[in-house]
Coordinates of C-alpha atoms and ligand atoms in Angstrom, one line a residue:
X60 CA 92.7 106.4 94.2
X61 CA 92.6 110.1 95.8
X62 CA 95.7 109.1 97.6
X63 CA 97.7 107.8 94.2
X64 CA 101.2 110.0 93.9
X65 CA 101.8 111.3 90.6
X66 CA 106.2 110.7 92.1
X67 CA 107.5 111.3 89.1
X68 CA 107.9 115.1 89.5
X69 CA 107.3 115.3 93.2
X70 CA 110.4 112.8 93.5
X71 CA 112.9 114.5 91.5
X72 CA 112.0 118.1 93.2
X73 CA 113.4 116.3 96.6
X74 CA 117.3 117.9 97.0
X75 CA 117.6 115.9 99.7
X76 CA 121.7 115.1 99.0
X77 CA 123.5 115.0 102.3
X78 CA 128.0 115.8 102.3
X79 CA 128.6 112.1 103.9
X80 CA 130.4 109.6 102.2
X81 CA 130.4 107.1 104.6
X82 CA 127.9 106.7 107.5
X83 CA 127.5 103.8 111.1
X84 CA 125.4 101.6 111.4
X85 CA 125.2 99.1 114.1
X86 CA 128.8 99.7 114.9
X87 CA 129.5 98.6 111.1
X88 CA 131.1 101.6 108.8
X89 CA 129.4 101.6 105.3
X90 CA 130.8 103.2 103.1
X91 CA 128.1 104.8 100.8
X92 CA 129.1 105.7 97.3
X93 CA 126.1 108.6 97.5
X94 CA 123.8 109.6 100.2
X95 CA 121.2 111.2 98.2
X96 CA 117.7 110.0 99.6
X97 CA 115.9 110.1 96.4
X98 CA 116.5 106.8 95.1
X99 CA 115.6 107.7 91.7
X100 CA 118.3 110.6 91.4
X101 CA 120.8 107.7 93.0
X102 CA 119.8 105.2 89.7
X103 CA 119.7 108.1 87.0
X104 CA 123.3 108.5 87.9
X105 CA 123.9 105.1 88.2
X106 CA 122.2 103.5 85.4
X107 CA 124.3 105.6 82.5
X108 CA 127.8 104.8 84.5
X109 CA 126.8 101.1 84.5
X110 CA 125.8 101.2 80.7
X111 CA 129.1 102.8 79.6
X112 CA 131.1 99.8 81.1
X113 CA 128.7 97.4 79.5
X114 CA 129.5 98.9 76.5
X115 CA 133.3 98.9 76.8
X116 CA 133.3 95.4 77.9
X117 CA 130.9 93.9 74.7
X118 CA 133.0 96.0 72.5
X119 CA 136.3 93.9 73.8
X120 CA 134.4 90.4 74.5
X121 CA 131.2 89.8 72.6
X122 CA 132.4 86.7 70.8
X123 CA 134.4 85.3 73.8
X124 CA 132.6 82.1 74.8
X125 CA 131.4 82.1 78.5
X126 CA 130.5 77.8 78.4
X127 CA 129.0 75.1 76.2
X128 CA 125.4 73.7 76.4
X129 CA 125.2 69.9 76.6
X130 CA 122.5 67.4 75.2
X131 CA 122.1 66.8 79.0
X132 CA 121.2 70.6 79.8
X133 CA 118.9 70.8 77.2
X134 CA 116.4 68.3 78.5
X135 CA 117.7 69.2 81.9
X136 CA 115.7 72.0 82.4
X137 CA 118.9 74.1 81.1
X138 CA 120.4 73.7 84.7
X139 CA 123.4 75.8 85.2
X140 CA 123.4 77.3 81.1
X141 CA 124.9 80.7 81.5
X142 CA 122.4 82.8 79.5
X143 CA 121.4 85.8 81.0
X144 CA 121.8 89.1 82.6
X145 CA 120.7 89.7 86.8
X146 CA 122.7 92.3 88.3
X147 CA 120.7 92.4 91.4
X148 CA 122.2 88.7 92.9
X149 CA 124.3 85.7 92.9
X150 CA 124.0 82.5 93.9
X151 CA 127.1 80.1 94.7
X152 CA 126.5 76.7 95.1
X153 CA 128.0 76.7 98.2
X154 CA 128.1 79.6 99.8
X155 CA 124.1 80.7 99.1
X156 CA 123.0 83.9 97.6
X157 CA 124.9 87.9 98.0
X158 CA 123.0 90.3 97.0
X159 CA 125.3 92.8 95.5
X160 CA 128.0 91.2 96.7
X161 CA 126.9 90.9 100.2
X162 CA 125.6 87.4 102.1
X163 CA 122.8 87.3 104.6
X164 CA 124.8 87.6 107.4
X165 CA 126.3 90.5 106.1
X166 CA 122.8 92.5 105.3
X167 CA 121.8 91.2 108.7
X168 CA 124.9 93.3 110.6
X169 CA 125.0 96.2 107.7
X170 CA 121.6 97.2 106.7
X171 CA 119.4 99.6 109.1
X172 CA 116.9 98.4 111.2
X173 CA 113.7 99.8 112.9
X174 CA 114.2 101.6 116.4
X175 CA 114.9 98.4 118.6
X176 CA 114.4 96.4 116.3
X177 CA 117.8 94.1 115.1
X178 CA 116.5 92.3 112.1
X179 CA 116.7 94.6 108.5
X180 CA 114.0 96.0 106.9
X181 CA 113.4 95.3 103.2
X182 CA 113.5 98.5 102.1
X183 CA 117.3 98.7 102.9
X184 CA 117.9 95.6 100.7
X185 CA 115.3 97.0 97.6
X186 CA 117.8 100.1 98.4
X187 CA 121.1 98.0 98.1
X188 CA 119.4 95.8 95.3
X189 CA 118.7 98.8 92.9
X190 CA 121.9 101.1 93.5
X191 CA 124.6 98.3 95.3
X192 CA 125.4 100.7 97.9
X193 CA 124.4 100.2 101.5
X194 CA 121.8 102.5 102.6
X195 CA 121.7 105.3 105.4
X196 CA 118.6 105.4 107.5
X197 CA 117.8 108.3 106.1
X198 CA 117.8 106.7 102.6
X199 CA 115.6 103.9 104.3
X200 CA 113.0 106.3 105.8
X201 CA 113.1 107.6 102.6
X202 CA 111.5 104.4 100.7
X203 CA 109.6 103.6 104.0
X204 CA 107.6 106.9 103.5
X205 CA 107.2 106.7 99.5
X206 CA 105.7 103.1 99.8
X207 CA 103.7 104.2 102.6
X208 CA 102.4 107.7 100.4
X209 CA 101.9 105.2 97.6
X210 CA 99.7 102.1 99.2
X211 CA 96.2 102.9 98.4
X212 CA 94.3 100.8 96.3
X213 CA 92.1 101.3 93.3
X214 CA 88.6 100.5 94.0
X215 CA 88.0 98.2 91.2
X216 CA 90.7 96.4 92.9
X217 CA 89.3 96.1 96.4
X218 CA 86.1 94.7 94.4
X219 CA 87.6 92.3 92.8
X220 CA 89.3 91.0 95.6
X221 CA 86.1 91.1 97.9
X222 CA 84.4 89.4 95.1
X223 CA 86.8 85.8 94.7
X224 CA 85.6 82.7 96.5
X225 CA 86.9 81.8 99.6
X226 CA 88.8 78.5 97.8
X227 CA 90.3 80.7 95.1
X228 CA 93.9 79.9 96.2
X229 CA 95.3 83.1 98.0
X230 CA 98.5 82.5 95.0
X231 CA 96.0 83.2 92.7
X232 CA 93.7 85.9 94.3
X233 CA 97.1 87.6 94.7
X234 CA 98.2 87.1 91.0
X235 CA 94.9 88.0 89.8
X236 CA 95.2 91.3 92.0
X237 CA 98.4 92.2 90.4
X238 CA 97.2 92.2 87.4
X239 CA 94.0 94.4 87.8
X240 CA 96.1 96.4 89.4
X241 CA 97.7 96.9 85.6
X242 CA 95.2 100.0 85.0
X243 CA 97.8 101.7 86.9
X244 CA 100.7 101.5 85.0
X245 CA 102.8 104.7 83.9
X246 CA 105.4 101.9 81.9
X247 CA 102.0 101.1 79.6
X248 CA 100.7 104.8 79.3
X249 CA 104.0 105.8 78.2
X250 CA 104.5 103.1 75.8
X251 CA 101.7 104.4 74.6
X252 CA 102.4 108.0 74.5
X253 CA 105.6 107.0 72.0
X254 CA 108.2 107.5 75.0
X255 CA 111.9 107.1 74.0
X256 CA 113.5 104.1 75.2
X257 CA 115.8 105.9 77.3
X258 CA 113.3 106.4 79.4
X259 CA 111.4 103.4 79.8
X260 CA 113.5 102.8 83.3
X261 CA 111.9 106.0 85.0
X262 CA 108.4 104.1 83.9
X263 CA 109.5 100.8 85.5
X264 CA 111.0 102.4 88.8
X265 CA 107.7 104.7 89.2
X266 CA 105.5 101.2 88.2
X267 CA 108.1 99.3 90.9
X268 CA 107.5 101.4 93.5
X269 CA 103.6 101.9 93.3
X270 CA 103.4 98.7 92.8
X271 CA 105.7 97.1 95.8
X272 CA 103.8 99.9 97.9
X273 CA 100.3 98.1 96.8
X274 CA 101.5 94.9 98.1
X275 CA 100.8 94.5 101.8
X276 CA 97.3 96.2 101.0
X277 CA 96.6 93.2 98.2
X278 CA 98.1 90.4 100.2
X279 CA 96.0 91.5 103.6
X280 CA 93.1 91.8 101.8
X281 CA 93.0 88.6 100.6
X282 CA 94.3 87.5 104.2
X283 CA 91.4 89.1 105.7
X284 CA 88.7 87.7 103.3
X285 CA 89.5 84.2 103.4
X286 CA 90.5 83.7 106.8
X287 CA 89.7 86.7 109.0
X288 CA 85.5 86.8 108.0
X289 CA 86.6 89.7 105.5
X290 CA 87.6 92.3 108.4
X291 CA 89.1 95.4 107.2
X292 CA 93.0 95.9 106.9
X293 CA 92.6 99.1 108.4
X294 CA 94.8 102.0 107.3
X295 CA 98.4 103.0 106.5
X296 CA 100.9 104.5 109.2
X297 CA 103.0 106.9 107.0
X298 CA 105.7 107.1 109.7
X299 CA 105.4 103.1 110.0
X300 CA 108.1 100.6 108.2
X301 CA 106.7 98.8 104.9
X302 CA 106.7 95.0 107.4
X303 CA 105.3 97.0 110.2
X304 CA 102.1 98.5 108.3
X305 CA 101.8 95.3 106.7
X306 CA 101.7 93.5 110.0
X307 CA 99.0 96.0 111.4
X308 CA 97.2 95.0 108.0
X309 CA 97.3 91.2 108.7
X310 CA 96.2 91.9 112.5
X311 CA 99.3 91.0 113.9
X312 CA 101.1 93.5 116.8
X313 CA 103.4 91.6 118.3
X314 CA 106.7 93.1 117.8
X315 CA 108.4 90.0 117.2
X316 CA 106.1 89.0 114.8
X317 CA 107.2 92.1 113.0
X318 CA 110.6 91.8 113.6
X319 CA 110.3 88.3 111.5
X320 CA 108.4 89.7 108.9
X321 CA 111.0 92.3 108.3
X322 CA 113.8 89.2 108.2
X323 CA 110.9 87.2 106.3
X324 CA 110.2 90.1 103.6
X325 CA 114.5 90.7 103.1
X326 CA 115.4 86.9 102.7
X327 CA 112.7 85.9 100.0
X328 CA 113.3 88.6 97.7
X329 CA 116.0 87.6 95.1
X330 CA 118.2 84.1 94.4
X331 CA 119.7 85.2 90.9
X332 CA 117.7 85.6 87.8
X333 CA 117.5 81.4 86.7
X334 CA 114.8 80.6 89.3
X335 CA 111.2 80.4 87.8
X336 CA 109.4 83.8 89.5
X337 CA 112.5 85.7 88.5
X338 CA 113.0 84.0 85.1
X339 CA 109.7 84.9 84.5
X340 CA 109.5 88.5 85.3
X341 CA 112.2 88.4 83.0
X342 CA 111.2 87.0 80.4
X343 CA 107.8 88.6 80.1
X344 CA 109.2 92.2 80.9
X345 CA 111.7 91.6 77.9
X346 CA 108.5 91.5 75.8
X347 CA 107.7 95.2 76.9
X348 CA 105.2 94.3 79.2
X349 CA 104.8 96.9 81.8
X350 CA 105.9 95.7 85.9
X351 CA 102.1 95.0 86.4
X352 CA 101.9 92.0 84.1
X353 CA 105.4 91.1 84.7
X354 CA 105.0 90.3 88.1
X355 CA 102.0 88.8 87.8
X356 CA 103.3 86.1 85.7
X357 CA 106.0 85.2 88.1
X358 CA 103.7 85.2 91.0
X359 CA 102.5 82.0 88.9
X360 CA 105.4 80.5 89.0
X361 CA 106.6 81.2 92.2
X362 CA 103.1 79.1 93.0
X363 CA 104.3 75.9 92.0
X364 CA 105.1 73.2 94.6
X365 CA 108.5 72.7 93.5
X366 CA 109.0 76.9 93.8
X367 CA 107.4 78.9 96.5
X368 CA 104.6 76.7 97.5
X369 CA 106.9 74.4 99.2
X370 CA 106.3 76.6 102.3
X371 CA 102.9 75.7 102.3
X372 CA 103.9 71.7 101.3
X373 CA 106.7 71.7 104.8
X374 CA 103.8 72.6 106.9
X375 CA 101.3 70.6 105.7
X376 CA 103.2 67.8 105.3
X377 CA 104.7 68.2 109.1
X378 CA 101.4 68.1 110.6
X379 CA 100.2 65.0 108.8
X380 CA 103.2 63.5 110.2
X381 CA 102.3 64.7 113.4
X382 CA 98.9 64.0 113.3
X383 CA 99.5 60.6 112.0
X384 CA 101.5 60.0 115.2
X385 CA 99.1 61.7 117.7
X386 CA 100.6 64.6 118.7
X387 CA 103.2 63.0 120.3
X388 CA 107.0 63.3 120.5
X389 CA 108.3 61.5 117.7
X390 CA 111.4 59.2 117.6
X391 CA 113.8 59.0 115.0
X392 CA 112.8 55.8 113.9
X393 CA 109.5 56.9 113.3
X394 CA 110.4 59.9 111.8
X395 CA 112.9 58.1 109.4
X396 CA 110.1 55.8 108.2
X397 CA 107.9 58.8 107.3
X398 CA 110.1 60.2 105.2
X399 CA 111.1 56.9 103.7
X400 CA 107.0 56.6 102.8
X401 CA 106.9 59.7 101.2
X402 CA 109.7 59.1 98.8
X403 CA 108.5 55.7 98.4
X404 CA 105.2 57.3 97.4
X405 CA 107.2 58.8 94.5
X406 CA 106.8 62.0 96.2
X407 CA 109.1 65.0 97.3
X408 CA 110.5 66.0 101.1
X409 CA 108.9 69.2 100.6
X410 CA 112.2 72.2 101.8
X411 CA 114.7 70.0 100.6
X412 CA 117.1 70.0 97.6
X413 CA 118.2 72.7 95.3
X414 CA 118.9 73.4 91.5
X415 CA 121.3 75.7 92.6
X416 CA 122.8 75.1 95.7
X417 CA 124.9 72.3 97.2
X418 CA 125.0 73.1 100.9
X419 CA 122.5 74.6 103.9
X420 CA 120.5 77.2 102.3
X421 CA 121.6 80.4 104.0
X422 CA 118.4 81.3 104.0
X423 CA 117.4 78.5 106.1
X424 CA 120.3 79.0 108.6
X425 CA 119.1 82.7 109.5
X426 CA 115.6 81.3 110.5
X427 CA 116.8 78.5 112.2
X428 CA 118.9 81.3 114.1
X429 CA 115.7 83.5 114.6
X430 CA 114.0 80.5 116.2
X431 CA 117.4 79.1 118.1
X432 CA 116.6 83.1 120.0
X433 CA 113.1 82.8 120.0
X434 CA 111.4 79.8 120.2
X435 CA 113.9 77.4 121.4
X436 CA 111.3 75.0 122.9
X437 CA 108.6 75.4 120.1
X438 CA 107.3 71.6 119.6
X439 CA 107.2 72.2 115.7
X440 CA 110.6 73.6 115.8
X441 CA 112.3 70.8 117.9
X442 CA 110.5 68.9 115.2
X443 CA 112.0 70.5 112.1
X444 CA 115.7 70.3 113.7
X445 CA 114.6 66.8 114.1
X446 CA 114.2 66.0 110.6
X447 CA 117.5 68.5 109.5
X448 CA 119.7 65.6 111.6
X449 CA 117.6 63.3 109.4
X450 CA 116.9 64.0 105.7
X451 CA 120.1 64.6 104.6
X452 CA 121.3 61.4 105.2
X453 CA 118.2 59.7 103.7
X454 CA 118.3 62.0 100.7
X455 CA 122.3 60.7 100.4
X456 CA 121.4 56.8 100.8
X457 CA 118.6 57.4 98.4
X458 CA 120.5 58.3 96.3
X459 CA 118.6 60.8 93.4
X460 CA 118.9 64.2 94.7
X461 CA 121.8 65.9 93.8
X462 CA 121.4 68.8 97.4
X463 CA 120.2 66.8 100.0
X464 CA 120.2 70.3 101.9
X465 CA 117.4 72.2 103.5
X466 CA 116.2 75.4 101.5
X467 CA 114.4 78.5 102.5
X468 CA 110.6 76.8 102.5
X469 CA 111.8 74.2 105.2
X470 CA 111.9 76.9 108.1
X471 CA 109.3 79.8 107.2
X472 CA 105.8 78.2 108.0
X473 CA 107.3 76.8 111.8
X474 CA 107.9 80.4 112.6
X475 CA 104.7 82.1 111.1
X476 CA 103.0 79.2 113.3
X477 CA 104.7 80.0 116.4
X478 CA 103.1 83.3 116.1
X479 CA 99.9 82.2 115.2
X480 CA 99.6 82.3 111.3
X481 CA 98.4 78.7 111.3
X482 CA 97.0 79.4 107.5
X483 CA 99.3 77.0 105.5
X484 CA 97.4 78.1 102.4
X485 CA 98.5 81.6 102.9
X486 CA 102.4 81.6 103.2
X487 CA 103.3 81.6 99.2
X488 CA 101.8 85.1 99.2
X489 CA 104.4 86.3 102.3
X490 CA 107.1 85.0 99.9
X491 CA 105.4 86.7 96.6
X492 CA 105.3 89.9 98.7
X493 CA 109.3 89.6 99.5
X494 CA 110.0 88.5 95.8
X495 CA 108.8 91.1 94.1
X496 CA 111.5 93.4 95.5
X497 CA 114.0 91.4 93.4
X498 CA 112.2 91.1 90.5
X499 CA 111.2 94.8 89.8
X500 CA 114.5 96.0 91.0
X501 CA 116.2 94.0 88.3
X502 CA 113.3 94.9 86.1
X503 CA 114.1 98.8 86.4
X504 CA 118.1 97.8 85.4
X505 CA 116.7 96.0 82.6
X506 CA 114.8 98.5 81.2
X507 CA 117.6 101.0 82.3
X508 CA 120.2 98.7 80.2
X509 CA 117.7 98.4 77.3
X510 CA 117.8 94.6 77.5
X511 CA 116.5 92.5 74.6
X512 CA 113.6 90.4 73.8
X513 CA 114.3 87.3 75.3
X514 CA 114.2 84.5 72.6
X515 CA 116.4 81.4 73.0
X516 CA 116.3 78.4 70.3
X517 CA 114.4 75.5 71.0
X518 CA 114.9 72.4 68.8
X519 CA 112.7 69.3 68.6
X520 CA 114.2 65.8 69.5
X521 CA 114.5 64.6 65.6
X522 CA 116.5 68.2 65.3
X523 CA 118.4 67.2 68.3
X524 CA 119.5 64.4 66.8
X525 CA 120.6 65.4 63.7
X526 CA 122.8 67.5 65.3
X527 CA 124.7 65.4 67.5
X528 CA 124.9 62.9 64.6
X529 CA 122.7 60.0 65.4
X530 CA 120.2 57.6 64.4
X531 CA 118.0 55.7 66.5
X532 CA 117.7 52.0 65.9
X533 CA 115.1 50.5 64.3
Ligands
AMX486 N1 112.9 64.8 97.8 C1 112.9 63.8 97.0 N2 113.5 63.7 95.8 C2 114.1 64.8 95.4 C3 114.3 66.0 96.2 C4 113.6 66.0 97.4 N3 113.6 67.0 98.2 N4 115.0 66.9 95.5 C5 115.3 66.3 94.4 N5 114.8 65.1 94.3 C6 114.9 64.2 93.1 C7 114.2 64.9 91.9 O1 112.8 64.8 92.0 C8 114.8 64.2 90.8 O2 114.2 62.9 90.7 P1 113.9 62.2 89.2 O3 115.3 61.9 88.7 O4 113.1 61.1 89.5 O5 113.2 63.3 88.4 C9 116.2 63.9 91.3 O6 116.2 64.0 92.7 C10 117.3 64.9 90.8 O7 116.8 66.2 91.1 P2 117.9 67.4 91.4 O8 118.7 67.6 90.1 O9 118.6 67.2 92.6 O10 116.9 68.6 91.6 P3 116.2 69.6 90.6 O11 117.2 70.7 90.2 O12 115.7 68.8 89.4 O13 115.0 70.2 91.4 C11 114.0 71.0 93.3 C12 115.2 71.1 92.5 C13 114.0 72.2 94.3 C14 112.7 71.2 92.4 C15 113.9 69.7 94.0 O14 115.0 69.5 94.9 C16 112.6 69.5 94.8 O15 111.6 69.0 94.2 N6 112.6 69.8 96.2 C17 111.4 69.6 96.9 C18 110.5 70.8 96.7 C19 111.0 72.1 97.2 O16 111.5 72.2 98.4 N7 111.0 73.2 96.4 C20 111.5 74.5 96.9 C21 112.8 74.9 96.3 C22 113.2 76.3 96.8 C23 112.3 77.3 96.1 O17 112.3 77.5 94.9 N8 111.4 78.0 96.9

């Protein structure tokens, strides 16, 4: 608690504006619309600018009609509806996700990286996420440091978490965390305290930032106590990168390790605003609920089995399949027949298919790269590039799933294994860490844009029916 930051006024005595407007990285010349450090300067500039064109363009289109809803869509799970705001990313079918306009690849080459490191670090995409601008190191180091100075954890937190059972799901331990962790929330205290609305976004981006600092410290914890005999996470580097400290936390030093966890902690963070952990953030921020409660909610979602727990469902599902077969190499026949048994089972191949997306996840492609450098002759990895000449085709012939495509959750768990996380159970909570970077930087812009309640119209089948005009048979 000692070590909590009271950043609202230490942040905006910072001056820290350099003259560049455009700055290297990598060999790659980004052009950076402002290279102040202090990200919340950058957004109080940006957020009035943004709202001003919103305003022009409602004034000259709010009644133009952006597509129709179908019968279809409505029990569909609303697939593909076009009803909502995200400015942080967008997802193309086929090309995969940009965030602000940029794809993986080109975060990869643009964003900064650690010294010697060449994967990006996350806080270079939360930077690009909240302003849209490509960072400078310097404006990196920046966020590095105030997530660092921001990290500790409240003791009744720490208490709660030493307290769970060991087969409290980590998902849960974590969203439960994030929760408690709610006593801590300027957004609330403000509310409170009558603040004027124009405000509420300087609540949200101090709440964002304690609150993505807390992470790591939350997720090892629980990392610690279920797997690791409840060994302490240690301490905080303040001249460490967010991935790196939370690396030390976990007990992990290998540098490659670290390297995928700052690829790991960029990739998961945002897919557009329709997907269930970022719908939900959404929705229950629109209510006024402060970042705390927000993202604890999606943190539920994103533990479903058909969201982010289909890490944990790839891995455990490989090494059935590999245990089944004793260990050995398996052929394609065999393989083939495995995955026929599991859909004949009525089940799911866990990592494949998409609501979205039509093609290769991107995200899977970069991992697949990572292990292609380093872990060409992993046995787990052979096998997953095994079963990507496979499923597809099976997927196809069978004939349901409209992406027969890999997603992100098909790849992670083979490289956290290769490295020696071997706890299946724990993966979700990598990917929770990542995601919150995408839902409480969209969460500050909503605030910032004074976004509504959320409240669509739901209508019961007999309504449904009187609306399209028909009558059932007797
Ligand atoms: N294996 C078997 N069947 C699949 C399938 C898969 N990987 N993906 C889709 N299908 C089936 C669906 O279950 C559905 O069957 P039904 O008609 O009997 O209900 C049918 O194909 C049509 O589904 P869809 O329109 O292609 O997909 P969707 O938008 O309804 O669902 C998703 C998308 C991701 C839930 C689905 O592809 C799936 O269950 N995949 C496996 C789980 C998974 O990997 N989830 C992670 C997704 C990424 C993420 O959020 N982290």
């Amino acid at each position: 608690m000692a070590l909590l930051r009271q950043a609202t006024s230490k942040a905006f005595a910072l001056p820290n504006v350099l003259q560049t407007k455009s700055h290297v990285i990598n060999g790659v010349r980004c052009l950076s619309a402002d290279s102040n450090t202090n990200l919340k300067e950058v957004l109080a500039k940006k957020i009035p600018e943004h709202n001003a064109k919103v305003k022009a363009f409602r004034t000259a289109h709010n009644t133009t009609k952006v597509g129709e809803v179908t019968l279809d869509q409505v029990y569909g799970g609303m697939r593909s509806i076009k009803a909502m705001v995200w400015e942080t990313s967008v997802l193309d079918a086929d090309e995969g996700i940009r965030f602000r306009g940029f794809t993986i690849p080109e975060c990869q080459a643009k964003l900064p990286k650690a010294p010697g490191g060449s994967e990006p670090l996350p806080e270079g995409l939360f930077w690009l996420l909240c302003t849209g601008d490509i960072p400078t190191p310097e404006q990196v180091k920046w966020v590095s440091k105030e997530w660092a100075q921001r990290a500790a954890l409240p003791a009744h937190v720490v208490a709660l978490l030493n307290n769970f059972p060991s087969n409290l799901h980590p998902m849960s331990q974590f969203a439960a965390a994030v929760i408690a962790l709610q006593s801590e929330s300027k957004f609330a205290k403000a509310y409170e305290e009558k603040a004027h609305k124009s405000t509420y976004w300087e609540h949200a981006y101090e709440d964002s930032m304690d609150l993505i600092a807390k992470l790591p410290g939350v997720a090892a914890t629980i990392y610690r106590n279920v797997y690791k005999s409840g060994s302490s996470i240690g301490t905080i580097d303040e001249n460490k990168d967010w991935s790196a400290n939370f690396c030390k936390m976990l007990g992990y030093k290998d540098e490659k390790f670290i390297e995928l966890m700052r690829l790991y902690l960029t990739i998961h963070t945002d897919h557009e605003g329709g997907n269930v952990s970022a719908h939900t953030s959404h929705l229950v921020g629109s209510a006024l609920s402060d970042p705390y409660l927000s993202f604890g909610a999606a943190l539920c979602g994103l533990a479903g089995p058909l969201h982010g727990l289909a890490n944990q469902e790839v891995l455990v599902w490989l090494t059935k399949l590999r245990e089944g077969l004793g260990g050995k190499n398996v052929s394609d026949e065999e393989l083939s027949a495995y995955i026929w048994k599991t859909l004949n089972a009525g089940q799911v191949v866990p990592g494949y298919g998409h609501a979205v997306l039509r093609k290769t996840d991107p995200r899977y492609s970069c991992q697949r790269e990572f292990a292609l450098k380093h872990l060409p002759e992993d046995p787990m990895f052979k096998l997953v590039s095994q079963i990507y000449k496979l499923v597809p085709d099976i997927l196809l012939k069978q004939g349901k799933a409209k992406n027969p495509w890999p997603n992100v959750d098909a790849h992670s768990g083979v490289l956290l294994q290769y490295y020696g996380m071997k706890e299946m159970s724990y993966y979700t909570v990598l990917f929770g860490v990542s995601r919150a970077l995408g839902c409480l930087s969209q969460f500050i812009w909503s605030r910032g844009m004074g976004l509504p309640l959320e409240r669509p119209k739901s209508l019961s089948t007999e309504g449904l029916m009187k609306l399209c005009k028909y009558t059932p048979e007797k």
